[in-house]
mmCIF file of N, CA, C and O in Angstrom:
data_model
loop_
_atom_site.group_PDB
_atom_site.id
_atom_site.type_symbol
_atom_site.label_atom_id
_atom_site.label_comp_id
_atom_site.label_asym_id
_atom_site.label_seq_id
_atom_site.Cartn_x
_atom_site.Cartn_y
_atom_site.Cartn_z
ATOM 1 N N UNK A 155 28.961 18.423 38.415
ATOM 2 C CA UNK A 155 29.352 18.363 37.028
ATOM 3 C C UNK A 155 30.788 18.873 36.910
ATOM 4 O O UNK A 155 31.104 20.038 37.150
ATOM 5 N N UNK A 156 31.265 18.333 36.693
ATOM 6 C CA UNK A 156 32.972 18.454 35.764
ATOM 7 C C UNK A 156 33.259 19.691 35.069
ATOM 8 O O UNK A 156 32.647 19.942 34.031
ATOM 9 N N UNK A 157 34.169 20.531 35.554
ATOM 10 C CA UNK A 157 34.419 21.684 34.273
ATOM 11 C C UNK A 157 34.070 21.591 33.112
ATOM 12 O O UNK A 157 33.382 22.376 32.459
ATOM 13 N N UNK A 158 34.633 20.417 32.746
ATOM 14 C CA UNK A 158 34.877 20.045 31.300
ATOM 15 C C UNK A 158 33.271 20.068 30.205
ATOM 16 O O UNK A 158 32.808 20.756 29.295
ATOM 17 N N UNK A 159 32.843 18.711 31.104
ATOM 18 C CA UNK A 159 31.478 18.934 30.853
ATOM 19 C C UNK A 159 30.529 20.376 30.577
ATOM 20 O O UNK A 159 29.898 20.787 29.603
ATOM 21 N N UNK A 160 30.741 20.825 31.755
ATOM 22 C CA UNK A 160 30.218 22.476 31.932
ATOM 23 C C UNK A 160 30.217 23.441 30.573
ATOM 24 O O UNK A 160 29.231 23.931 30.021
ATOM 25 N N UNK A 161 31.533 23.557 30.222
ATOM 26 C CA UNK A 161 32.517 24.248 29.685
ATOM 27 C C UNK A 161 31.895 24.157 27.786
ATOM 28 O O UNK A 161 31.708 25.072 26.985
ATOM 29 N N UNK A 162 31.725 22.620 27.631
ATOM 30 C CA UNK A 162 30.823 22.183 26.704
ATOM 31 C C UNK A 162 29.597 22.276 26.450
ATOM 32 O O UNK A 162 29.147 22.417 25.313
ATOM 33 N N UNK A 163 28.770 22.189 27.730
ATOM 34 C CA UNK A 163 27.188 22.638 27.313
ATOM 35 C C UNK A 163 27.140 23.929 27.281
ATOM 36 O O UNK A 163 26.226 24.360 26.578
ATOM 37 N N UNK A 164 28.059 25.026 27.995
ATOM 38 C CA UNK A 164 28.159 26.386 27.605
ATOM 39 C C UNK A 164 28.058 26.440 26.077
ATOM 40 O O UNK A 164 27.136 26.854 25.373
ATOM 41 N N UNK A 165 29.245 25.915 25.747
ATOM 42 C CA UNK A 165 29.646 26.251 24.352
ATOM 43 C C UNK A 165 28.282 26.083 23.304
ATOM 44 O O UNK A 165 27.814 27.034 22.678
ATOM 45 N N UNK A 166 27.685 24.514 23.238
ATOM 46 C CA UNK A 166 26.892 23.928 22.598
ATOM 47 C C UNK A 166 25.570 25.266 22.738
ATOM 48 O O UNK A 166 25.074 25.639 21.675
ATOM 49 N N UNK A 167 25.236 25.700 23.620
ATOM 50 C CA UNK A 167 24.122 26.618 24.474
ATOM 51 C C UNK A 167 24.340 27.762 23.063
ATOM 52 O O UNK A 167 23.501 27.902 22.173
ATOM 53 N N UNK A 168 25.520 28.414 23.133
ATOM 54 C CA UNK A 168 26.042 29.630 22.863
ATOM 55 C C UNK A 168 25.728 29.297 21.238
ATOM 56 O O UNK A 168 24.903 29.989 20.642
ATOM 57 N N UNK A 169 26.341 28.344 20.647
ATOM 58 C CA UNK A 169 25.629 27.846 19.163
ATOM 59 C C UNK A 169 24.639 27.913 19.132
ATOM 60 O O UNK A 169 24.113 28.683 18.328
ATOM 61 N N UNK A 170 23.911 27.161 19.967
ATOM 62 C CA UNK A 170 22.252 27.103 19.543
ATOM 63 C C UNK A 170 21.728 28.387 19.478
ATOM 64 O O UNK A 170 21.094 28.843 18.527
ATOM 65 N N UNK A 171 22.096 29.138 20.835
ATOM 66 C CA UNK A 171 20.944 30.514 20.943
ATOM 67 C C UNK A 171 21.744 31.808 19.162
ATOM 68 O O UNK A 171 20.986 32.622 18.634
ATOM 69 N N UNK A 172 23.164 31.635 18.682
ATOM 70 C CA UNK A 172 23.419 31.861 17.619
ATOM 71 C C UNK A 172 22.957 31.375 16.351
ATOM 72 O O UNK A 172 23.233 31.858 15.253
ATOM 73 N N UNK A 173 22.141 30.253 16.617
ATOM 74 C CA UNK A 173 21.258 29.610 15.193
ATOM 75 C C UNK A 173 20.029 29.988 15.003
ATOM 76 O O UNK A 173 19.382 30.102 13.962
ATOM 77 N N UNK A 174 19.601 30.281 16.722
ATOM 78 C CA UNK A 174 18.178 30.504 16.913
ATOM 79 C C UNK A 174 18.124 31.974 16.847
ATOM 80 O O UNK A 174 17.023 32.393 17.202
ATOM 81 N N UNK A 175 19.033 32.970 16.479
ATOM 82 C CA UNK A 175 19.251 34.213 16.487
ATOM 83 C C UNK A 175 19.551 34.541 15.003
ATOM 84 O O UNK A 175 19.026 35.527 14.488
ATOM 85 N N UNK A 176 20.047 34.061 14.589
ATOM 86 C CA UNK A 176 19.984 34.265 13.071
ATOM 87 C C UNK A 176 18.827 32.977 12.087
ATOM 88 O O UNK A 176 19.040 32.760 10.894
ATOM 89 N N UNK A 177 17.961 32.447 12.666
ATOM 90 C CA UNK A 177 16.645 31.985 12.027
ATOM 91 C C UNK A 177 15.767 33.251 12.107
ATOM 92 O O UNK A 177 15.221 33.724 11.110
ATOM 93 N N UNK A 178 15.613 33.997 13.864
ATOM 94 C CA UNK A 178 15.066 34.654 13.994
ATOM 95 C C UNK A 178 15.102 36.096 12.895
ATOM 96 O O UNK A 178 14.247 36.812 12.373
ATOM 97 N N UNK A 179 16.562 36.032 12.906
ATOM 98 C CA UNK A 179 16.513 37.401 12.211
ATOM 99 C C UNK A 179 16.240 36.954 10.596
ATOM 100 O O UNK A 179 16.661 37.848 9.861
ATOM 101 N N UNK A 180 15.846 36.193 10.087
ATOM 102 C CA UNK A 180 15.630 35.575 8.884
ATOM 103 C C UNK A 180 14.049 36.344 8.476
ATOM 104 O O UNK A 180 13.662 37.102 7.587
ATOM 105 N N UNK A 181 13.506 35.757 9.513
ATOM 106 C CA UNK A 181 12.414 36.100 9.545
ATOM 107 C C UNK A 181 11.725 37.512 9.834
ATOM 108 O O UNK A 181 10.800 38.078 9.250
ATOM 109 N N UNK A 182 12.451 37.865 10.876
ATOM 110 C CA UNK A 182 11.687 39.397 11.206
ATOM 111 C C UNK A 182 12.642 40.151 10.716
ATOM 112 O O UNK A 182 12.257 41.294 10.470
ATOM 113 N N UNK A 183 13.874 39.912 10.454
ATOM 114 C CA UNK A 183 14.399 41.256 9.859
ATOM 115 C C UNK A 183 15.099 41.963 10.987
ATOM 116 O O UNK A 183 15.036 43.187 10.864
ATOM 117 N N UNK A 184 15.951 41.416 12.382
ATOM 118 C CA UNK A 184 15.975 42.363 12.973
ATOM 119 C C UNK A 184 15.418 42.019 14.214
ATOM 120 O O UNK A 184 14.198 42.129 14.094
ATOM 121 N N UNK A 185 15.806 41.542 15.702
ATOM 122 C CA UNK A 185 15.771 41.089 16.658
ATOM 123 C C UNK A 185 15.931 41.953 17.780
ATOM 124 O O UNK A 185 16.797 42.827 17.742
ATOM 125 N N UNK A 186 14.908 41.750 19.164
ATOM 126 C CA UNK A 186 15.848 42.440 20.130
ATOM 127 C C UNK A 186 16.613 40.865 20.799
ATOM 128 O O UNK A 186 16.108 39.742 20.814
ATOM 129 N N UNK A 187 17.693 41.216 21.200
ATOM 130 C CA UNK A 187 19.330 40.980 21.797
ATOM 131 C C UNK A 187 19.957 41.020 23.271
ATOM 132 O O UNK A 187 20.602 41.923 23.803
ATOM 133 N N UNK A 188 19.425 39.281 23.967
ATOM 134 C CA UNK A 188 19.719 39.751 25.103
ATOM 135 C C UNK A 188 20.910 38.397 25.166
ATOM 136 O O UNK A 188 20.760 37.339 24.555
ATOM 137 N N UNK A 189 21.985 38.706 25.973
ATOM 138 C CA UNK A 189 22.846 38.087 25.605
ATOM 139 C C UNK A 189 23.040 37.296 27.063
ATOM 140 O O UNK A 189 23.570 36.187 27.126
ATOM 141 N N UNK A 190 22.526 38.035 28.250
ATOM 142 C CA UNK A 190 22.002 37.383 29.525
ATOM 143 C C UNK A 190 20.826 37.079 30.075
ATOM 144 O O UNK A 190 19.821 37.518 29.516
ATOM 145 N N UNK A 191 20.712 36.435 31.036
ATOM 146 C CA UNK A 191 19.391 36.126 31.814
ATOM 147 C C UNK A 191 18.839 37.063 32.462
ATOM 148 O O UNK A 191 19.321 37.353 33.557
ATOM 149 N N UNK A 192 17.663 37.799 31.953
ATOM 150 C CA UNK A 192 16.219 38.872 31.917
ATOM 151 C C UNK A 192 14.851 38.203 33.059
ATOM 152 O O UNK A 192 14.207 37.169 33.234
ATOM 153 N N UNK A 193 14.939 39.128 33.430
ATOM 154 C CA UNK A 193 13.056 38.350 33.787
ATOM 155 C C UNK A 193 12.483 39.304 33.111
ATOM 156 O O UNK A 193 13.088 40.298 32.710
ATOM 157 N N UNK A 194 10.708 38.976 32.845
ATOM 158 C CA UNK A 194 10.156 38.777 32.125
ATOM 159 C C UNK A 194 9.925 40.708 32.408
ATOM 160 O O UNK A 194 9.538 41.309 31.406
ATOM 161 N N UNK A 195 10.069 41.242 33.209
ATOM 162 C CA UNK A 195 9.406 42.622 33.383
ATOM 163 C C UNK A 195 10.951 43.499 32.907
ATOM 164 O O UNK A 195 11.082 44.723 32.874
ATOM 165 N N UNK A 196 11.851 42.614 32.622
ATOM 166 C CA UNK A 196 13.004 43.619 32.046
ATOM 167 C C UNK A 196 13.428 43.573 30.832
ATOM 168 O O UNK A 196 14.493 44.056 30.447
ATOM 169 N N UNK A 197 12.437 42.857 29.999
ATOM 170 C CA UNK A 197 12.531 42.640 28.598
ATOM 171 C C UNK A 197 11.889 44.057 27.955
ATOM 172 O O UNK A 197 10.663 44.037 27.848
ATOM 173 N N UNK A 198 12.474 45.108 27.576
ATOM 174 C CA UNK A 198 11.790 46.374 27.203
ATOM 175 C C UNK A 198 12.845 46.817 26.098
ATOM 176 O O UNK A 198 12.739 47.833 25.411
ATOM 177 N N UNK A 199 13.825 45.940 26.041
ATOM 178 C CA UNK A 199 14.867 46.611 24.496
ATOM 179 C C UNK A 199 13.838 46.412 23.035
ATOM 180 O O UNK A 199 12.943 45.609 22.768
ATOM 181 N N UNK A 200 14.289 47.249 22.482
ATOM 182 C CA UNK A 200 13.694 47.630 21.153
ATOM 183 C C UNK A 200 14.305 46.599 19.743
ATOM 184 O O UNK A 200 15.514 46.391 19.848
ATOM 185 N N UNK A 201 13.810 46.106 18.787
ATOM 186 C CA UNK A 201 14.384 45.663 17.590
ATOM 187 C C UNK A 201 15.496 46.332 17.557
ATOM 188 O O UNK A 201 15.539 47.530 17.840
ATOM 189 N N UNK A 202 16.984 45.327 17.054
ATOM 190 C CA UNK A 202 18.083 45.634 16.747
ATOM 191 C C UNK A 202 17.875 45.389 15.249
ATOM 192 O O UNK A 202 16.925 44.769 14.771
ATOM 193 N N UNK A 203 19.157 46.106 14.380
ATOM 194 C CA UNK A 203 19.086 45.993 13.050
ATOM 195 C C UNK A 203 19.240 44.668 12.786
ATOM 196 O O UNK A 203 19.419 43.911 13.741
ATOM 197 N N UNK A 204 19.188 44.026 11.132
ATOM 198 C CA UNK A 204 19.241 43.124 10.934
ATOM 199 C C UNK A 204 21.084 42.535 10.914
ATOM 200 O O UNK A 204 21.465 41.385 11.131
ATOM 201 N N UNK A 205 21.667 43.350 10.692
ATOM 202 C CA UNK A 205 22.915 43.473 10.684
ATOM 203 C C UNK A 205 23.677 44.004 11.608
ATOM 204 O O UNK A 205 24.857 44.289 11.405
ATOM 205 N N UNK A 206 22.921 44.232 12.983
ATOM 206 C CA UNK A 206 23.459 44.304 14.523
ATOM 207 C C UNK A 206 23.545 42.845 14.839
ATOM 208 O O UNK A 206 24.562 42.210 15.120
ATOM 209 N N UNK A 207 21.958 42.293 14.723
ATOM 210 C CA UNK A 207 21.229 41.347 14.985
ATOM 211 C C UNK A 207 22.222 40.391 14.962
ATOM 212 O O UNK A 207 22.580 39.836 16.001
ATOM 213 N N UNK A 208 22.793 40.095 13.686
ATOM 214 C CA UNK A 208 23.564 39.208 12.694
ATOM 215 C C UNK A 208 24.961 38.964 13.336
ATOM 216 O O UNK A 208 25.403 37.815 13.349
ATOM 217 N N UNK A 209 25.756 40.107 13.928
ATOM 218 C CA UNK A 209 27.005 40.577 14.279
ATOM 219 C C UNK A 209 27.139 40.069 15.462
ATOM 220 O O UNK A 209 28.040 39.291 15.776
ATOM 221 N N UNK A 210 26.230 40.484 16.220
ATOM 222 C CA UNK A 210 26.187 40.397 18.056
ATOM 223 C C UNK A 210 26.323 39.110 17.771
ATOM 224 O O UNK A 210 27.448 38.662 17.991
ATOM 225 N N UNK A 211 25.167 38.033 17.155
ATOM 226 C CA UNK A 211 24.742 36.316 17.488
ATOM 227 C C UNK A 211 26.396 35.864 17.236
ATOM 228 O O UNK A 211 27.108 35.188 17.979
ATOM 229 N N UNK A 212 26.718 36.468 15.962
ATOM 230 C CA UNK A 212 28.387 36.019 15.335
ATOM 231 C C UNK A 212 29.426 36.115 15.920
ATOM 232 O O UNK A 212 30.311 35.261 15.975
ATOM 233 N N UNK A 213 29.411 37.534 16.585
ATOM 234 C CA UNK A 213 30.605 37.665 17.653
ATOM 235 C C UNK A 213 30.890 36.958 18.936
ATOM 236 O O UNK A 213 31.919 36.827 19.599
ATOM 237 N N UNK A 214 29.980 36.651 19.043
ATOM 238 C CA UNK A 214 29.057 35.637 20.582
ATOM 239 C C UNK A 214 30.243 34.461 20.440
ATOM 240 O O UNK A 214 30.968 34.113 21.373
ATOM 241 N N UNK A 215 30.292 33.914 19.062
ATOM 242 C CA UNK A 215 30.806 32.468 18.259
ATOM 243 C C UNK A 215 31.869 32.978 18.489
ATOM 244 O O UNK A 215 32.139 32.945 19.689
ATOM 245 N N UNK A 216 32.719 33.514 17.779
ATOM 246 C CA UNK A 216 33.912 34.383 17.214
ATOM 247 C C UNK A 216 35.079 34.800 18.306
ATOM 248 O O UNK A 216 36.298 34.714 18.158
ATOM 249 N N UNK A 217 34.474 35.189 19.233
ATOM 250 C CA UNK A 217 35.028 35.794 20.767
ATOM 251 C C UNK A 217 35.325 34.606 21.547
ATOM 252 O O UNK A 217 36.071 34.823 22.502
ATOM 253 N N UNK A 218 34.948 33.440 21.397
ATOM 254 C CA UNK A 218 35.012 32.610 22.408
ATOM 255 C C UNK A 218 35.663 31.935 21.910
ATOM 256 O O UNK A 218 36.296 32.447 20.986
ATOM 257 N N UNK A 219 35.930 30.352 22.196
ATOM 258 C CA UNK A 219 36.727 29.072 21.511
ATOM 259 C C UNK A 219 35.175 28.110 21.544
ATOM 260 O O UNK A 219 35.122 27.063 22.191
ATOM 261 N N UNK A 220 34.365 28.466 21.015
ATOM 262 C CA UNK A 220 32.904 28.004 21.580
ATOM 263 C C UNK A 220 33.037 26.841 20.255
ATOM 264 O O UNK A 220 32.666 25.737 20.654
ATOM 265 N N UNK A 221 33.410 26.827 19.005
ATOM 266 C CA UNK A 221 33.565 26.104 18.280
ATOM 267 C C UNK A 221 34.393 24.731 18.539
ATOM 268 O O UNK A 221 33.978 23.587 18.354
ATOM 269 N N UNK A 222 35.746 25.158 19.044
ATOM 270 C CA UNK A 222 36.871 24.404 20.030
ATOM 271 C C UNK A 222 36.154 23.384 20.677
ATOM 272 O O UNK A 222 36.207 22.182 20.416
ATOM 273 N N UNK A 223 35.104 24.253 22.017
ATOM 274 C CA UNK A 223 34.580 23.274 22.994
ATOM 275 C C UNK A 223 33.748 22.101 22.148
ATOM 276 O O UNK A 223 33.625 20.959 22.591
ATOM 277 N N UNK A 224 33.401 22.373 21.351
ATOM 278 C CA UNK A 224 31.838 21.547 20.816
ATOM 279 C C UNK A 224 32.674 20.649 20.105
ATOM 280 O O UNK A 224 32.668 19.544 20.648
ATOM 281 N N UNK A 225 33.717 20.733 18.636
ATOM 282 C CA UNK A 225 34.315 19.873 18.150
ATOM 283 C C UNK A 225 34.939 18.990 18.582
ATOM 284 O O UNK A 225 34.696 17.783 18.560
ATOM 285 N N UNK A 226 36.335 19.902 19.274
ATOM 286 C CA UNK A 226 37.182 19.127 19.681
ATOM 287 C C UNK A 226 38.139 19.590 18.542
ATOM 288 O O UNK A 226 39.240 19.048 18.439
ATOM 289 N N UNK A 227 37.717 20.672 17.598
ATOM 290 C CA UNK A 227 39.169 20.999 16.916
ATOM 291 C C UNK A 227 38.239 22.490 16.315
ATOM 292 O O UNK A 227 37.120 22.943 16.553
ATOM 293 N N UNK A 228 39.179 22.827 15.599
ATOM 294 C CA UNK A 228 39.275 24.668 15.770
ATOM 295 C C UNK A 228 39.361 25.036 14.030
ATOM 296 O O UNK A 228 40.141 25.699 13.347
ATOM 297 N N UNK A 229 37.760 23.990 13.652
ATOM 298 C CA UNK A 229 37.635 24.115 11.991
ATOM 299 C C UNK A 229 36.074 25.041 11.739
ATOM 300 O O UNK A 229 35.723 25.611 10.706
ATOM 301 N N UNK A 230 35.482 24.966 12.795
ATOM 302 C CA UNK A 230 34.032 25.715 12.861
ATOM 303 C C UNK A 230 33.326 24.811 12.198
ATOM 304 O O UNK A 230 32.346 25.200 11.562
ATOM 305 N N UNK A 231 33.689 23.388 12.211
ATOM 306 C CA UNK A 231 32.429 22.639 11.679
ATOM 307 C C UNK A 231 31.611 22.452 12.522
ATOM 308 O O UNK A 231 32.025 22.805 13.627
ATOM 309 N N UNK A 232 29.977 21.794 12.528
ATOM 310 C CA UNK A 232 29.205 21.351 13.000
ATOM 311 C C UNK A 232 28.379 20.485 12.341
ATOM 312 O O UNK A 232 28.135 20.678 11.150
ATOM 313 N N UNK A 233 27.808 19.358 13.066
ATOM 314 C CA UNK A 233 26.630 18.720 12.179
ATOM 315 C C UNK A 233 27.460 16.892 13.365
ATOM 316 O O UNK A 233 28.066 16.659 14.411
ATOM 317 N N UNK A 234 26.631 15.884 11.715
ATOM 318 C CA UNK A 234 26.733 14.786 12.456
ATOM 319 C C UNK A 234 28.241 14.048 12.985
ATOM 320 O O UNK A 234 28.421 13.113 13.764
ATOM 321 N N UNK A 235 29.315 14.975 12.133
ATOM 322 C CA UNK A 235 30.307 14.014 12.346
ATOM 323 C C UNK A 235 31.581 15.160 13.309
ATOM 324 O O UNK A 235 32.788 14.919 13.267
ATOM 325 N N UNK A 236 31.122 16.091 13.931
ATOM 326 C CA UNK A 236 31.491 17.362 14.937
ATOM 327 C C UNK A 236 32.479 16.941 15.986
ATOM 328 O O UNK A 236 33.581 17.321 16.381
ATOM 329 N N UNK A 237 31.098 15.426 16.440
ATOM 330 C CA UNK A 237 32.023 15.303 18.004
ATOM 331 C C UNK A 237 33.197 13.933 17.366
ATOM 332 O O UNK A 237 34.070 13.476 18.104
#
């Protein structure tokens, strides 16, 4: 696979698990937060606030050019007309 390529399903990845992180916190109020790959016996972090929760998924976006990769321009849109 191609940097480029790569570089993009990162990005796209990093949105999703940020959508699926703030649905989550919709609901429970407050998430635990793993931002790398865990196995299943090292999952022992505790609920983060709802407004840790919220920050971490956001900064994730924010810190990167993760918007950049997915568009193709540097407006933070998403949806059907993105790529």
């Amino acid at each position: 696979m191609d940097a480029t390529k790569k570089a993009r399903y990162m990005a796209e990845a990093k949105v999703l698990r940020a959508y699926f992180y703030y649905k989550l916190n919709i609901v429970y109020k407050g998430v635990p937060i793993y931002l790398e790959p865990v196995e299943a016996s090292e999952c022992y972090e505790g609920q983060s606030s709802e407004a840790e929760a919220l920050g971490r998924a956001g900064a994730t976006l924010l810190n990167s050019n993760t918007f950049t990769q997915v568009t193709g321009q540097d407006d933070l849109r998403l949806g059907a007309n993105a790529s």
